[in-house]
CSV table of C-alpha atoms in Angstrom, one decimal:
chain,number,residue,atom,x,y,z
E,189,MET,CA,27.9,-22.7,38.5
E,190,LEU,CA,27.7,-23.2,41.9
E,191,THR,CA,23.9,-24.3,41.7
E,192,ARG,CA,24.8,-27.2,39.2
E,193,PHE,CA,27.9,-28.5,41.5
E,194,MET,CA,25.5,-28.4,44.3
E,195,ASP,CA,22.9,-30.5,42.0
E,196,GLY,CA,25.8,-32.7,41.2
E,197,LEU,CA,27.0,-33.4,44.2
E,198,ILE,CA,23.1,-34.1,45.4
E,199,GLU,CA,22.5,-36.6,42.7
E,200,PHE,CA,26.1,-38.1,41.3
E,201,HIS,CA,28.2,-40.6,43.9
E,202,PHE,CA,31.0,-40.2,41.6
E,203,LEU,CA,31.2,-36.6,42.4
E,204,GLN,CA,30.8,-37.2,46.1
E,205,ASN,CA,33.6,-39.6,46.0
E,206,ALA,CA,35.5,-36.9,44.6
E,207,LEU,CA,34.5,-34.3,47.0
E,208,VAL,CA,35.5,-36.3,49.7
E,209,THR,CA,39.0,-38.0,48.0
E,210,ALA,CA,40.0,-34.4,47.2
E,211,LEU,CA,39.7,-33.5,50.6
E,212,VAL,CA,41.3,-35.8,52.3
E,213,ILE,CA,44.3,-35.5,49.5
E,214,GLY,CA,44.7,-31.7,50.6
E,215,ILE,CA,44.8,-32.3,54.1
E,216,THR,CA,46.9,-35.3,54.3
E,217,CYS,CA,49.5,-33.7,51.7
E,218,GLY,CA,49.4,-30.6,53.3
E,219,ALA,CA,50.6,-32.3,56.9
E,220,VAL,CA,53.5,-34.1,55.1
E,221,GLY,CA,54.5,-31.1,52.9
E,222,SER,CA,55.3,-29.5,55.8
E,223,PHE,CA,58.5,-31.6,56.9
E,224,ILE,CA,59.3,-31.6,52.8
E,225,ILE,CA,59.5,-27.7,53.1
E,226,LEU,CA,61.7,-27.8,56.6
E,227,ARG,CA,64.0,-30.4,55.3
E,228,SER,CA,64.3,-28.9,51.6
E,229,LEU,CA,63.1,-32.7,50.4
E,230,SER,CA,61.1,-31.1,47.2
E,231,LEU,CA,63.0,-33.1,44.7
E,232,MET,CA,62.8,-36.0,47.3
E,233,GLY,CA,59.3,-36.1,47.1
E,234,ASP,CA,59.1,-35.1,43.3
E,235,ALA,CA,61.5,-38.2,43.0
E,236,ILE,CA,59.4,-40.9,45.0
E,237,SER,CA,56.2,-39.4,43.5
E,238,HIS,CA,57.3,-40.5,40.1
E,239,ALA,CA,59.0,-43.4,41.4
E,240,VAL,CA,55.5,-45.3,41.8
E,241,LEU,CA,55.3,-45.5,37.8
E,242,PRO,CA,57.0,-48.8,37.4
E,243,GLY,CA,55.2,-50.3,40.7
E,244,VAL,CA,51.8,-49.8,38.6
E,245,ALA,CA,53.2,-51.3,35.5
E,246,ILE,CA,54.5,-54.1,37.8
E,247,SER,CA,51.6,-54.8,39.8
E,248,TYR,CA,49.2,-55.3,36.8
E,249,MET,CA,52.0,-58.1,35.3
E,250,LEU,CA,51.5,-60.0,38.6
E,251,GLY,CA,47.9,-59.9,39.3
E,252,ILE,CA,48.7,-57.8,42.5
E,253,HIS,CA,47.2,-54.4,43.8
E,254,ILE,CA,48.8,-51.6,42.6
E,255,PHE,CA,49.2,-50.4,46.6
E,256,ILE,CA,51.5,-53.4,46.7
E,257,GLY,CA,54.2,-52.7,43.8
E,258,ALA,CA,53.9,-48.9,43.6
E,259,LEU,CA,55.2,-49.0,47.6
E,260,PHE,CA,57.5,-51.5,46.9
E,261,CYS,CA,59.2,-48.9,44.1
E,262,GLY,CA,58.3,-46.1,46.2
E,263,PHE,CA,60.6,-47.3,49.0
E,264,LEU,CA,63.1,-48.7,46.7
E,265,ALA,CA,63.5,-45.4,44.8
E,266,SER,CA,64.5,-43.6,48.5
E,267,PHE,CA,66.3,-46.4,49.7
E,268,MET,CA,68.8,-45.9,46.2
E,269,ILE,CA,68.8,-41.8,46.5
E,270,THR,CA,70.0,-42.0,49.9
E,271,PHE,CA,72.7,-44.8,49.2
E,272,ILE,CA,74.1,-43.1,46.2
E,273,ARG,CA,74.4,-40.1,48.3
E,274,GLU,CA,75.7,-41.3,51.1
E,275,ASN,CA,78.5,-43.7,49.8
E,276,SER,CA,79.5,-41.7,46.8
E,277,LEU,CA,80.9,-38.1,45.9
E,278,ILE,CA,77.3,-38.0,44.3
E,279,LYS,CA,75.6,-34.8,45.7
E,280,GLY,CA,71.9,-35.8,46.6
E,281,ASP,CA,70.2,-33.3,43.9
E,282,THR,CA,72.2,-35.3,41.5
E,283,ALA,CA,71.5,-38.6,43.0
E,284,ILE,CA,67.3,-37.5,42.9
E,285,GLY,CA,67.9,-36.8,39.6
E,286,ILE,CA,69.4,-40.3,38.0
E,287,THR,CA,66.5,-42.3,40.2
E,288,PHE,CA,63.8,-40.2,39.3
E,289,SER,CA,64.5,-40.3,35.6
E,290,SER,CA,65.5,-43.7,35.4
E,291,PHE,CA,62.1,-44.5,37.0
E,292,LEU,CA,60.1,-42.6,35.1
E,293,ALA,CA,61.8,-43.9,32.1
E,294,LEU,CA,61.0,-47.6,33.5
E,295,GLY,CA,57.5,-46.7,34.2
E,296,ILE,CA,56.5,-45.7,31.0
E,297,ILE,CA,58.5,-48.6,28.9
E,298,LEU,CA,56.6,-51.2,31.6
E,299,ILE,CA,52.7,-50.1,31.2
E,300,GLY,CA,53.4,-50.1,27.9
E,301,LEU,CA,54.9,-53.7,27.5
E,302,ALA,CA,52.2,-54.9,30.6
E,303,ASN,CA,49.3,-53.6,28.1
E,304,SER,CA,47.6,-52.6,31.0
E,305,PRO,CA,44.2,-51.7,30.4
E,306,THR,CA,45.5,-48.2,32.9
E,307,ASP,CA,45.6,-45.2,30.9
E,308,LEU,CA,48.7,-43.1,31.3
E,309,PHE,CA,47.6,-40.4,31.0
E,310,HIS,CA,45.2,-40.9,34.2
E,311,ILE,CA,48.7,-41.9,35.7
E,312,LEU,CA,50.6,-39.0,35.1
E,313,PHE,CA,47.8,-36.8,35.7
E,314,GLY,CA,45.0,-38.3,37.5
E,315,ASN,CA,41.7,-38.7,37.2
E,316,ILE,CA,39.4,-37.7,40.5
E,317,LEU,CA,36.3,-38.5,39.1
E,318,ALA,CA,36.6,-42.0,38.3
E,319,VAL,CA,37.6,-42.5,41.9
E,320,GLN,CA,35.9,-45.7,43.2
E,321,ASP,CA,34.8,-46.6,46.6
E,322,SER,CA,37.6,-48.7,47.3
E,323,ASP,CA,40.1,-46.2,46.3
E,324,LEU,CA,38.5,-43.6,48.5
E,325,TRP,CA,38.5,-45.8,51.2
E,326,MET,CA,42.3,-46.5,50.7
E,327,CYS,CA,42.7,-42.9,50.8
E,328,MET,CA,41.1,-42.2,54.0
E,329,GLY,CA,43.3,-45.4,55.7
E,330,VAL,CA,46.2,-44.0,54.6
E,331,ALA,CA,45.3,-40.6,55.9
E,332,VAL,CA,44.3,-41.9,58.8
E,333,LEU,CA,48.1,-44.1,59.1
E,334,VAL,CA,49.9,-41.0,57.8
E,335,LEU,CA,48.6,-38.6,60.3
E,336,SER,CA,48.6,-41.0,63.1
E,337,LEU,CA,52.5,-41.3,62.7
E,338,LEU,CA,52.4,-37.9,62.3
E,339,ALA,CA,51.4,-37.6,65.5
E,340,LEU,CA,53.1,-40.0,67.5
E,341,PHE,CA,56.8,-39.4,66.2
E,342,PHE,CA,55.8,-35.5,66.3
E,343,LYS,CA,58.8,-34.9,68.5
E,344,GLY,CA,61.5,-36.7,67.0
E,345,PHE,CA,60.1,-34.9,63.0
E,346,LEU,CA,60.5,-31.9,65.0
E,347,LEU,CA,64.0,-32.1,66.6
E,348,THR,CA,65.5,-34.3,63.6
E,349,SER,CA,64.0,-31.4,60.6
E,350,PHE,CA,65.5,-28.2,62.9
E,351,ASP,CA,68.9,-29.5,64.3
E,352,PRO,CA,69.8,-33.1,63.2
E,353,VAL,CA,73.3,-32.8,65.0
E,354,LEU,CA,71.1,-32.4,68.5
E,355,ALA,CA,68.8,-34.8,68.1
E,356,GLN,CA,71.6,-37.5,67.4
E,357,THR,CA,72.8,-36.4,71.0
E,358,MET,CA,69.7,-36.6,72.2
E,359,GLY,CA,69.5,-40.5,71.8
E,360,TYR,CA,67.1,-39.9,68.6
E,361,ARG,CA,67.9,-41.8,65.3
E,362,VAL,CA,67.8,-39.8,62.4
E,363,GLY,CA,68.3,-42.2,59.8
E,364,PHE,CA,65.0,-44.1,61.4
E,365,TYR,CA,62.9,-40.7,60.9
E,366,HIS,CA,64.3,-40.1,57.4
E,367,TYR,CA,63.1,-43.7,55.8
E,368,LEU,CA,59.8,-43.1,58.2
E,369,LEU,CA,59.2,-39.7,56.5
E,370,MET,CA,60.4,-41.4,53.2
E,371,GLY,CA,57.7,-43.7,53.6
E,372,LEU,CA,54.8,-41.6,54.4
E,373,ILE,CA,55.6,-39.5,51.3
E,374,THR,CA,55.5,-43.1,49.5
E,375,LEU,CA,52.5,-43.6,51.0
E,376,VAL,CA,50.7,-40.0,50.1
E,377,SER,CA,51.9,-40.2,46.6
E,378,ILE,CA,50.3,-43.3,46.3
E,379,SER,CA,46.8,-42.1,47.4
E,380,ALA,CA,47.2,-39.2,45.3
E,381,MET,CA,47.8,-40.8,42.6
E,382,GLN,CA,44.3,-41.5,41.3
E,383,SER,CA,43.4,-38.0,42.2
E,384,VAL,CA,45.7,-35.4,40.6
E,385,GLY,CA,48.5,-38.1,39.1
E,386,THR,CA,52.0,-38.5,39.9
E,387,ILE,CA,53.5,-35.8,38.1
E,388,LEU,CA,51.3,-32.9,39.6
E,389,ILE,CA,51.3,-35.1,43.5
E,390,VAL,CA,54.5,-33.0,44.1
E,391,ALA,CA,52.8,-29.6,43.7
E,392,MET,CA,50.1,-30.9,46.3
E,393,LEU,CA,52.8,-32.0,48.6
E,394,VAL,CA,54.7,-28.3,48.3
E,395,THR,CA,52.8,-25.8,47.8
E,396,PRO,CA,50.2,-25.6,50.2
E,397,ALA,CA,52.8,-26.5,52.8
E,398,ALA,CA,55.0,-23.3,51.3
E,399,THR,CA,52.3,-21.1,51.4
E,400,ALA,CA,51.6,-21.9,55.1
E,401,TYR,CA,55.6,-21.4,55.9
E,402,LEU,CA,54.8,-17.7,55.1
E,403,PHE,CA,52.8,-16.7,57.5
E,404,ALA,CA,53.3,-19.9,60.1
E,405,LYS,CA,55.4,-19.3,63.6
E,406,SER,CA,55.7,-22.8,64.9
E,407,LEU,CA,55.6,-26.3,63.2
E,408,LYS,CA,52.6,-27.4,64.7
E,409,GLN,CA,50.8,-23.9,63.0
E,410,MET,CA,52.2,-24.6,59.8
E,411,ILE,CA,50.9,-28.1,59.8
E,412,PHE,CA,47.2,-27.1,60.5
E,413,MET,CA,47.6,-24.3,58.0
E,414,ALA,CA,48.9,-26.2,55.0
E,415,SER,CA,46.2,-28.7,55.9
E,416,ALA,CA,43.6,-26.5,55.5
E,417,ILE,CA,45.3,-25.0,52.3
E,418,GLY,CA,45.7,-28.1,50.6
E,419,ALA,CA,41.8,-29.0,51.5
E,420,LEU,CA,40.4,-25.4,50.0
E,421,ALA,CA,42.9,-25.9,47.5
E,422,SER,CA,40.8,-29.5,46.7
E,423,LEU,CA,37.5,-28.2,47.3
E,424,LEU,CA,38.1,-24.7,44.9
E,425,GLY,CA,39.6,-27.2,42.1
E,426,LEU,CA,37.5,-29.4,41.9
E,427,PHE,CA,34.2,-27.2,41.5
E,428,LEU,CA,36.1,-25.3,38.6
E,429,GLY,CA,37.3,-28.2,36.8
E,430,TYR,CA,33.6,-29.7,37.3
E,431,SER,CA,31.9,-26.8,36.5
E,432,LEU,CA,34.2,-25.5,33.7
E,433,ASN,CA,34.6,-29.2,32.3
E,434,MET,CA,38.6,-28.6,32.8
E,435,ALA,CA,41.0,-31.6,34.1
E,436,VAL,CA,40.3,-31.4,37.7
E,437,GLY,CA,43.6,-32.8,39.1
E,438,SER,CA,45.4,-30.0,36.9
E,439,SER,CA,42.6,-27.5,38.2
E,440,ILE,CA,43.6,-28.3,42.0
E,441,VAL,CA,46.9,-27.9,41.4
E,442,LEU,CA,46.3,-24.5,39.9
E,443,THR,CA,44.5,-23.1,42.7
E,444,ALA,CA,46.8,-24.4,45.0
E,445,THR,CA,49.2,-22.3,43.3
E,446,LEU,CA,46.9,-18.7,42.8
E,447,ILE,CA,46.6,-19.0,46.5
E,448,PHE,CA,50.5,-19.5,47.3
E,449,LEU,CA,50.5,-16.3,44.9
E,450,LEU,CA,48.3,-14.3,46.6
E,451,ALA,CA,50.0,-15.3,49.8
E,452,PHE,CA,53.8,-14.5,48.4
E,453,LEU,CA,52.0,-10.9,47.4
E,454,VAL,CA,50.7,-10.3,50.9
E,455,THR,CA,53.6,-10.9,52.7
E,456,LYS,CA,55.8,-8.7,49.9
E,457,ARG,CA,53.5,-5.8,50.5
E,458,ARG,CA,53.4,-6.8,54.2
E,459,GLY,CA,57.2,-6.3,54.5
E,460,TRP,CA,57.9,-3.6,51.9
E,461,ALA,CA,55.8,-1.8,54.5
E,462,LYS,CA,57.4,-2.6,57.2
E,463,THR,CA,60.8,-1.9,56.0
E,464,ASN,CA,59.5,2.0,54.7
E,465,LEU,CA,57.5,2.5,57.7
E,466,ASN,CA,60.7,1.9,60.3
E,467,LYS,CA,62.6,4.8,57.8
């Protein structure tokens, strides 16, 4: 299988695009996902990743790039969730559930009405082997932008993630960092839509970061570990999906999940051993 995969990398341009895209997505999702885990925003990531679906249909109707429509719908969903949560008795998870389901349903309806040539299955579950050069460059551009913003505002993200009250007393605008993170999640969701699809994006945002969380002793360490795990899962998932003729996006997600399970068992065994040795 390895020989076939290596020969394919040398011979086929589409597989080269898929490899680079998978690695970039894995690294970016791992970095952003670290903040999602720390802020307990896994459901928010799920909602935003699905909220981009109507934007795809709207973009096709208006004849514009899907990036524009998806970005608008992602920001709109983020604003709606925050507005409902802060201006009513409705809790955050309920607001996310309402927004998530409504945007997903609207997206499916609009795609049907738009008669878009884009296959709904590929939007929901991805088709990384069909990534074009333009998609690859957009993905790389998003990755550079997202990682640069995380580095630039790292201290603010750090303080607002661990102690929002203290951060506010120190002059940091907590709301600004919240919406900035929502924007980054939206950008990553759009760039990953082609590779793993809207349904599986949340797994790549959460699983590598959750795995790193089991071992990391600092936020910086967690970000680097999560990015490395995301890249490794993307590489192994692409290899298995291509070699065994399986859905590559799903293979990437399952690979990330298996890595998490192995890490969980290791840390659980370590905790059990430490407890028994101290008796």
